[in-house]
Amino acid sequence: MKTITTDFDYLAATTVEEALDLLAQHKDDDYKIVAGGQSLNTAMKHRLIAPEYIIDIKGLTDLDYITFDEKEGLKVGALATHRSLEKSPIVREKYCVLCEMEENVASVETRNWGTVVGDLCNADPAVDPAPPLIALDAKLKIASKGEERIVDAEEFVVDYYDTTVQPGEMATEILIPALPPNTGVYFTKYSQMLGDYALASASVLITLDAKKDKCVNVRIGFGGVGNTPIRAKKTEEVLKGKKITEALLAEAAEVAKTEINPVSGIEGSADYKRELAGTLLKRVGKVALERAQKA
Ligand SMILES: Cc1cc2nc3c(=O)[nH]c(=O)nc-3n(C[C@H](O)[C@H](O)[C@H](O)COP(=O)(O)OP(=O)(O)OC[C@H]3O[C@@H](n4cnc5c(N)ncnc54)[C@H](O)[C@@H]3O)c2cc1C
């Protein structure tokens, strides 16, 4: 039997520079970053992981921000909590889909302490923020000592509980472009209990032409129906350039079912989740369309 000890060295950073120095120094060690600890502490408590070093970034107040301007869009720092996104007046005004999404993430207690970036880095395939961020064409900024790179939201998670963040790196910011006119976005998840992870979730962004007739851009994100959150590009092609109707959304839902890859579990079979995702797409697409027409 493998014995897992719970001893670790605790290293707390107070600035981004300090955190990047610690990450560079421990690049080849068995370490974990901790932000709010809502997922990490649970994994450690259950002895699923036992890192030798914990690098605490909760003190990086310089990364605790949410800013918006029309040119650069929305920027969410790595230490911004779910609750601050949910309660941000500018987010509610410009990207209300993110506030709606946040209202059903876990409990208020978890949202008060857990960060949005930490949720993405934990990389559960059903993570709630991922589908709307994919729909919104968000990017993540990843930093290491002396370097920075930008990754599309749909490329960020690479497998179950694994992201593109490499040893020595940390995610520092989410960037979301300003929305063009005539754009509507919506997200919903289906879970067995309020605040639970989703069995399936979907988010759709639709931009209509000046006459509000045809769809000029559409982006679709799914959660919980594969080993990562998924951008459904083939499904988008069904809708792009066309007048969106309920019949067209039903056609798109059929394509979506072939583009996702759910697995069976105690909470539902793969076929059930496939059907669920198709149904969510039709519902979410309808609301996104109505919002685009009113925008
Ligand atoms: C009871 C419960 C219910 C939940 N329900 C939901 C739900 O319905 N929907 C949902 O989406 N989520 C849910 N969650 C997950 C929750 O949202 C996350 O636990 C929380 O947001 C993680 O943020 P954190 O700051 O606490 O991250 P931590 O727990 O500190 O870290 C999580 C992981 O991300 C890594 N990490 C953290 N920050 C960074 C960074 N800046 N750069 C690189 N790596 C980093 C850590 O090393 C760790 O691997 C639930 C959690 C709990 C405990």
Tab-separated table of C-alpha atoms and ligand atoms in Angstrom:
chain	number	residue	atom	x	y	z
A	1	MET	CA	0.000	0.000	0.000
A	2	LYS	CA	1.275	3.439	-0.855
A	3	THR	CA	1.495	5.713	2.162
A	4	ILE	CA	0.623	9.302	1.466
A	5	THR	CA	2.033	11.745	3.991
A	6	THR	CA	0.373	15.082	4.498
A	7	ASP	CA	3.499	17.099	5.267
A	8	PHE	CA	4.255	19.963	2.940
A	9	ASP	CA	6.195	23.197	2.891
A	10	TYR	CA	3.893	26.196	2.805
A	11	LEU	CA	5.131	29.167	0.774
A	12	ALA	CA	3.006	32.314	0.628
A	13	ALA	CA	3.549	34.955	-2.053
A	14	THR	CA	2.350	38.527	-1.653
A	15	THR	CA	3.143	39.873	-5.130
A	16	VAL	CA	2.946	38.417	-8.640
A	17	GLU	CA	6.718	38.747	-8.928
A	18	GLU	CA	7.223	36.773	-5.724
A	19	ALA	CA	4.791	34.085	-6.889
A	20	LEU	CA	6.554	33.750	-10.260
A	21	ASP	CA	9.926	33.541	-8.483
A	22	LEU	CA	8.620	30.734	-6.244
A	23	LEU	CA	7.149	28.917	-9.241
A	24	ALA	CA	10.448	29.180	-11.147
A	25	GLN	CA	12.360	27.960	-8.098
A	26	HIS	CA	10.069	24.933	-7.605
A	27	LYS	CA	9.408	24.212	-11.294
A	28	ASP	CA	10.791	20.672	-11.017
A	29	ASP	CA	9.309	19.936	-7.588
A	30	ASP	CA	5.979	18.388	-6.657
A	31	TYR	CA	4.094	21.603	-5.855
A	32	LYS	CA	0.567	22.953	-6.081
A	33	ILE	CA	-0.675	26.501	-6.280
A	34	VAL	CA	-3.466	27.317	-3.847
A	35	ALA	CA	-5.798	30.278	-4.346
A	36	GLY	CA	-9.082	29.892	-2.427
A	37	GLY	CA	-8.403	26.224	-1.664
A	38	GLN	CA	-12.016	25.190	-2.319
A	39	SER	CA	-10.992	22.387	-4.679
A	40	LEU	CA	-7.352	21.903	-3.730
A	41	ASN	CA	-7.959	21.467	0.000
A	42	THR	CA	-10.699	18.911	-0.696
A	43	ALA	CA	-8.375	16.884	-2.929
A	44	MET	CA	-5.675	16.978	-0.245
A	45	LYS	CA	-8.117	16.147	2.543
A	46	HIS	CA	-9.220	13.059	0.621
A	47	ARG	CA	-5.535	12.149	0.108
A	48	LEU	CA	-5.941	12.277	-3.664
A	49	ILE	CA	-2.848	14.448	-3.884
A	50	ALA	CA	-0.038	15.171	-1.456
A	51	PRO	CA	2.214	17.905	-2.867
A	52	GLU	CA	5.541	18.601	-1.208
A	53	TYR	CA	5.102	22.364	-1.598
A	54	ILE	CA	2.063	24.594	-1.470
A	55	ILE	CA	2.471	27.977	-3.144
A	56	ASP	CA	-0.258	30.232	-1.759
A	57	ILE	CA	-1.314	33.056	-4.081
A	58	LYS	CA	-4.391	34.208	-2.128
A	59	GLY	CA	-2.361	37.236	-0.953
A	60	LEU	CA	-1.834	38.556	-4.498
A	61	THR	CA	-4.262	41.421	-4.079
A	62	ASP	CA	-2.882	42.981	-7.288
A	63	LEU	CA	-4.660	40.142	-9.173
A	64	ASP	CA	-7.981	40.710	-7.389
A	65	TYR	CA	-9.738	42.928	-9.947
A	66	ILE	CA	-12.537	43.118	-12.490
A	67	THR	CA	-12.192	45.940	-15.036
A	68	PHE	CA	-13.979	46.874	-18.244
A	69	ASP	CA	-13.482	49.265	-21.128
A	70	GLU	CA	-15.020	49.177	-24.612
A	71	LYS	CA	-11.636	48.712	-26.334
A	72	GLU	CA	-10.104	46.028	-24.148
A	73	GLY	CA	-13.288	44.392	-22.891
A	74	LEU	CA	-13.557	42.694	-19.520
A	75	LYS	CA	-10.524	41.636	-17.516
A	76	VAL	CA	-10.910	39.335	-14.535
A	77	GLY	CA	-7.806	38.891	-12.395
A	78	ALA	CA	-6.849	35.452	-11.093
A	79	LEU	CA	-7.801	36.332	-7.527
A	80	ALA	CA	-11.302	37.607	-8.349
A	81	THR	CA	-13.843	35.376	-6.631
A	82	HIS	CA	-17.016	33.900	-8.090
A	83	ARG	CA	-18.988	36.167	-5.785
A	84	SER	CA	-17.264	39.348	-6.983
A	85	LEU	CA	-18.056	38.406	-10.603
A	86	GLU	CA	-21.666	37.632	-9.672
A	87	LYS	CA	-22.104	40.946	-7.854
A	88	SER	CA	-20.134	43.204	-10.219
A	89	PRO	CA	-22.412	45.961	-11.609
A	90	ILE	CA	-20.352	46.297	-14.807
A	91	VAL	CA	-20.478	42.546	-15.431
A	92	ARG	CA	-24.256	42.548	-14.892
A	93	GLU	CA	-24.615	45.435	-17.335
A	94	LYS	CA	-22.298	44.153	-20.083
A	95	TYR	CA	-22.167	40.358	-19.647
A	96	CYS	CA	-25.215	39.422	-17.566
A	97	VAL	CA	-24.761	35.788	-18.671
A	98	LEU	CA	-21.749	35.585	-16.326
A	99	CYS	CA	-23.780	36.805	-13.324
A	100	GLU	CA	-26.553	34.339	-14.186
A	101	MET	CA	-23.993	31.536	-14.441
A	102	GLU	CA	-22.400	32.473	-11.112
A	103	GLU	CA	-25.727	32.410	-9.236
A	104	ASN	CA	-25.726	28.603	-9.528
A	105	VAL	CA	-22.065	27.837	-8.857
A	106	ALA	CA	-21.824	25.859	-5.607
A	107	SER	CA	-22.954	27.765	-2.490
A	108	VAL	CA	-22.477	31.399	-1.489
A	109	GLU	CA	-19.746	30.267	0.944
A	110	THR	CA	-17.759	28.605	-1.838
A	111	ARG	CA	-18.368	31.535	-4.186
A	112	ASN	CA	-17.144	33.961	-1.513
A	113	TRP	CA	-13.774	32.270	-1.257
A	114	GLY	CA	-13.225	30.349	-4.520
A	115	THR	CA	-11.784	32.139	-7.530
A	116	VAL	CA	-13.124	31.916	-11.075
A	117	VAL	CA	-9.625	31.214	-12.401
A	118	GLY	CA	-9.099	28.533	-9.716
A	119	ASP	CA	-12.312	26.857	-10.871
A	120	LEU	CA	-11.020	26.829	-14.464
A	121	CYS	CA	-7.586	25.581	-13.344
A	122	ASN	CA	-9.178	22.744	-11.378
A	123	ALA	CA	-10.408	21.660	-14.828
A	124	ASP	CA	-13.474	19.652	-13.918
A	125	PRO	CA	-15.104	19.016	-17.342
A	126	ALA	CA	-18.403	20.334	-15.924
A	127	VAL	CA	-16.931	23.613	-14.639
A	128	ASP	CA	-19.633	26.268	-15.028
A	129	PRO	CA	-17.638	29.301	-16.185
A	130	ALA	CA	-16.074	27.438	-19.151
A	131	PRO	CA	-19.062	27.214	-21.571
A	132	PRO	CA	-20.001	30.928	-21.338
A	133	LEU	CA	-16.327	31.916	-21.573
A	134	ILE	CA	-15.991	29.782	-24.724
A	135	ALA	CA	-19.156	31.400	-26.138
A	136	LEU	CA	-17.797	34.868	-25.281
A	137	ASP	CA	-14.483	34.114	-27.052
A	138	ALA	CA	-12.527	34.613	-23.835
A	139	LYS	CA	-8.776	34.085	-23.481
A	140	LEU	CA	-6.610	33.275	-20.497
A	141	LYS	CA	-3.316	34.940	-19.739
A	142	ILE	CA	-0.660	32.571	-18.437
A	143	ALA	CA	2.547	33.890	-16.906
A	144	SER	CA	5.914	32.491	-15.912
A	145	LYS	CA	9.024	34.388	-14.836
A	146	GLY	CA	9.760	36.845	-17.668
A	147	GLU	CA	7.143	35.415	-20.046
A	148	GLU	CA	3.445	35.640	-20.825
A	149	ARG	CA	1.223	33.758	-23.239
A	150	ILE	CA	-2.452	33.886	-24.173
A	151	VAL	CA	-4.654	30.820	-24.663
A	152	ASP	CA	-8.211	30.590	-26.024
A	153	ALA	CA	-10.727	29.496	-23.395
A	154	GLU	CA	-11.587	26.379	-25.435
A	155	GLU	CA	-7.901	25.322	-25.459
A	156	PHE	CA	-7.292	25.910	-21.764
A	157	VAL	CA	-8.433	22.543	-20.414
A	158	VAL	CA	-6.646	19.642	-22.093
A	159	ASP	CA	-8.062	16.614	-20.234
A	160	TYR	CA	-9.823	15.635	-17.012
A	161	TYR	CA	-8.388	17.900	-14.297
A	162	ASP	CA	-5.532	18.993	-16.539
A	163	THR	CA	-4.886	22.346	-18.174
A	164	THR	CA	-2.340	23.866	-20.506
A	165	VAL	CA	-0.666	25.566	-17.499
A	166	GLN	CA	2.855	24.124	-17.268
A	167	PRO	CA	5.215	23.778	-14.287
A	168	GLY	CA	6.556	27.228	-13.428
A	169	GLU	CA	3.455	28.958	-14.812
A	170	MET	CA	0.275	30.402	-13.371
A	171	ALA	CA	-2.910	31.762	-14.920
A	172	THR	CA	-3.160	35.472	-14.173
A	173	GLU	CA	-6.172	36.858	-16.029
A	174	ILE	CA	-9.305	36.141	-18.065
A	175	LEU	CA	-9.827	38.490	-21.023
A	176	ILE	CA	-13.261	38.819	-22.640
A	177	PRO	CA	-13.788	41.039	-25.686
A	178	ALA	CA	-16.528	43.680	-25.722
A	179	LEU	CA	-19.670	42.339	-27.356
A	180	PRO	CA	-20.605	43.613	-30.821
A	181	PRO	CA	-24.088	45.122	-31.383
A	182	ASN	CA	-27.064	42.771	-31.893
A	183	THR	CA	-25.506	40.093	-29.718
A	184	GLY	CA	-27.266	37.843	-27.227
A	185	VAL	CA	-25.701	35.269	-24.918
A	186	TYR	CA	-27.218	32.739	-22.580
A	187	PHE	CA	-26.089	29.809	-20.409
A	188	THR	CA	-27.884	27.148	-18.475
A	189	LYS	CA	-26.901	23.978	-16.674
A	190	TYR	CA	-28.822	20.947	-15.609
A	191	SER	CA	-27.813	19.485	-12.264
A	192	GLN	CA	-29.582	17.168	-9.871
A	193	MET	CA	-29.375	19.623	-6.952
A	194	LEU	CA	-29.141	23.394	-6.923
A	195	GLY	CA	-25.496	24.457	-6.875
A	196	ASP	CA	-24.174	21.066	-7.936
A	197	TYR	CA	-21.830	20.503	-10.845
A	198	ALA	CA	-23.714	20.134	-14.128
A	199	LEU	CA	-24.719	16.849	-15.721
A	200	ALA	CA	-24.640	18.951	-18.854
A	201	SER	CA	-24.470	22.672	-19.522
A	202	ALA	CA	-24.602	24.826	-22.638
A	203	SER	CA	-23.897	28.402	-23.607
A	204	VAL	CA	-24.696	30.104	-26.907
A	205	LEU	CA	-23.675	33.505	-28.275
A	206	ILE	CA	-25.534	34.799	-31.327
A	207	THR	CA	-24.784	37.990	-33.257
A	208	LEU	CA	-27.401	39.071	-35.806
A	209	ASP	CA	-26.915	41.280	-38.870
A	210	ALA	CA	-28.032	44.930	-38.915
A	211	LYS	CA	-31.569	43.903	-39.955
A	212	LYS	CA	-31.624	41.437	-37.043
A	213	ASP	CA	-32.511	38.757	-39.507
A	214	LYS	CA	-29.539	36.455	-40.127
A	215	CYS	CA	-26.962	35.102	-37.750
A	216	VAL	CA	-23.535	36.521	-38.602
A	217	ASN	CA	-21.692	34.918	-35.712
A	218	VAL	CA	-22.411	32.120	-33.300
A	219	ARG	CA	-20.287	30.429	-30.651
A	220	ILE	CA	-21.347	27.407	-28.631
A	221	GLY	CA	-19.789	25.944	-25.491
A	222	PHE	CA	-20.798	22.758	-23.674
A	223	GLY	CA	-19.822	21.513	-20.214
A	224	GLY	CA	-20.038	18.066	-18.613
A	225	VAL	CA	-20.286	16.154	-21.865
A	226	GLY	CA	-16.673	15.221	-22.575
A	227	ASN	CA	-13.302	15.044	-20.859
A	228	THR	CA	-13.020	18.829	-21.253
A	229	PRO	CA	-15.438	21.689	-21.844
A	230	ILE	CA	-16.181	21.672	-25.583
A	231	ARG	CA	-16.568	24.289	-28.294
A	232	ALA	CA	-19.109	22.858	-30.776
A	233	LYS	CA	-17.759	24.172	-34.078
A	234	LYS	CA	-19.735	21.853	-36.380
A	235	THR	CA	-22.930	22.847	-34.622
A	236	GLU	CA	-22.044	26.517	-35.051
A	237	GLU	CA	-21.749	25.924	-38.829
A	238	VAL	CA	-25.398	24.774	-38.952
A	239	LEU	CA	-26.522	28.176	-37.658
A	240	LYS	CA	-23.976	30.563	-39.150
A	241	GLY	CA	-25.230	32.833	-41.985
A	242	LYS	CA	-28.841	31.677	-41.598
A	243	LYS	CA	-32.078	32.930	-40.130
A	244	ILE	CA	-32.348	31.078	-36.849
A	245	THR	CA	-35.640	29.300	-36.289
A	246	GLU	CA	-36.753	26.617	-33.870
A	247	ALA	CA	-36.443	24.076	-36.709
A	248	LEU	CA	-32.845	25.151	-37.381
A	249	LEU	CA	-32.012	24.943	-33.669
A	250	ALA	CA	-33.457	21.414	-33.641
A	251	GLU	CA	-31.205	20.542	-36.600
A	252	ALA	CA	-28.229	22.050	-34.754
A	253	ALA	CA	-29.085	20.006	-31.643
A	254	GLU	CA	-28.833	16.793	-33.692
A	255	VAL	CA	-25.345	17.792	-34.886
A	256	ALA	CA	-24.356	18.754	-31.337
A	257	LYS	CA	-25.210	15.269	-30.128
A	258	THR	CA	-22.598	13.873	-32.535
A	259	GLU	CA	-19.991	16.448	-31.563
A	260	ILE	CA	-19.938	15.857	-27.807
A	261	ASN	CA	-18.548	12.858	-26.002
A	262	PRO	CA	-20.297	12.225	-22.671
A	263	VAL	CA	-19.503	9.224	-20.504
A	264	SER	CA	-21.936	7.132	-18.489
A	265	GLY	CA	-21.914	7.536	-14.702
A	266	ILE	CA	-24.154	6.978	-11.694
A	267	GLU	CA	-25.871	10.275	-12.412
A	268	GLY	CA	-26.877	9.344	-15.974
A	269	SER	CA	-25.940	7.355	-19.062
A	270	ALA	CA	-23.979	8.815	-21.960
A	271	ASP	CA	-27.127	8.642	-24.136
A	272	TYR	CA	-29.121	10.523	-21.528
A	273	LYS	CA	-26.488	13.272	-21.325
A	274	ARG	CA	-26.385	13.478	-25.126
A	275	GLU	CA	-30.150	14.042	-25.252
A	276	LEU	CA	-29.907	16.517	-22.387
A	277	ALA	CA	-27.213	18.536	-24.163
A	278	GLY	CA	-29.351	18.661	-27.336
A	279	THR	CA	-32.343	19.897	-25.346
A	280	LEU	CA	-30.240	22.521	-23.551
A	281	LEU	CA	-28.871	23.754	-26.863
A	282	LYS	CA	-32.379	24.348	-28.224
A	283	ARG	CA	-33.472	26.198	-25.055
A	284	VAL	CA	-30.315	28.239	-24.693
A	285	GLY	CA	-30.166	29.067	-28.414
A	286	LYS	CA	-33.748	30.365	-28.276
A	287	VAL	CA	-32.999	32.720	-25.376
A	288	ALA	CA	-29.707	33.895	-26.956
A	289	LEU	CA	-31.651	34.679	-30.164
A	290	GLU	CA	-34.319	36.637	-28.276
A	291	ARG	CA	-31.610	38.585	-26.474
A	292	ALA	CA	-29.822	39.350	-29.762
A	293	GLN	CA	-33.108	40.604	-31.250
A	294	LYS	CA	-33.643	42.927	-28.278
A	295	ALA	CA	-30.007	44.061	-27.996
B	1	LIG	C1	-19.149	21.915	-2.479
B	1	LIG	C2	-18.610	22.469	-3.782
B	1	LIG	C3	-19.482	22.614	-4.847
B	1	LIG	C4	-19.012	23.119	-6.063
B	1	LIG	N1	-19.879	23.289	-7.118
B	1	LIG	C5	-19.439	23.866	-8.256
B	1	LIG	C6	-20.328	24.110	-9.331
B	1	LIG	O1	-21.531	23.879	-9.261
B	1	LIG	N2	-19.816	24.651	-10.464
B	1	LIG	C7	-18.514	24.996	-10.582
B	1	LIG	O2	-18.117	25.494	-11.631
B	1	LIG	N3	-17.653	24.767	-9.585
B	1	LIG	C8	-18.075	24.227	-8.424
B	1	LIG	N4	-17.211	24.013	-7.397
B	1	LIG	C9	-15.792	24.311	-7.592
B	1	LIG	C10	-15.445	25.684	-7.029
B	1	LIG	O3	-16.014	26.663	-7.840
B	1	LIG	C11	-13.941	25.726	-7.019
B	1	LIG	O4	-13.539	24.875	-5.954
B	1	LIG	C12	-13.323	27.086	-6.779
B	1	LIG	O5	-13.748	28.071	-7.666
B	1	LIG	C13	-11.824	26.927	-6.980
B	1	LIG	O6	-11.225	28.151	-6.763
B	1	LIG	P1	-10.116	28.287	-5.643
B	1	LIG	O7	-9.631	29.691	-5.735
B	1	LIG	O8	-10.636	27.825	-4.335
B	1	LIG	O9	-9.037	27.282	-6.232
B	1	LIG	P2	-8.087	26.262	-5.453
B	1	LIG	O10	-8.882	25.212	-4.796
B	1	LIG	O11	-7.124	27.011	-4.612
B	1	LIG	O12	-7.300	25.661	-6.692
B	1	LIG	C14	-7.946	24.795	-7.590
B	1	LIG	C15	-6.925	24.255	-8.592
B	1	LIG	O13	-6.488	25.293	-9.461
B	1	LIG	C16	-5.075	25.525	-9.310
B	1	LIG	N5	-4.941	26.976	-9.372
B	1	LIG	C17	-5.637	27.886	-8.643
B	1	LIG	N6	-5.348	29.136	-9.074
B	1	LIG	C18	-4.443	28.997	-10.068
B	1	LIG	C19	-3.776	29.925	-10.933
B	1	LIG	N7	-3.983	31.247	-10.843
B	1	LIG	N8	-2.948	29.453	-11.871
B	1	LIG	C20	-2.740	28.108	-12.000
B	1	LIG	N9	-3.330	27.177	-11.215
B	1	LIG	C21	-4.181	27.627	-10.268
B	1	LIG	C22	-4.684	24.883	-8.005
B	1	LIG	O14	-3.342	24.441	-8.014
B	1	LIG	C23	-5.656	23.711	-7.934
B	1	LIG	O15	-5.177	22.652	-8.731
B	1	LIG	C24	-17.650	23.496	-6.186
B	1	LIG	C25	-16.777	23.340	-5.093
B	1	LIG	C26	-17.241	22.859	-3.896
B	1	LIG	C27	-16.291	22.740	-2.734
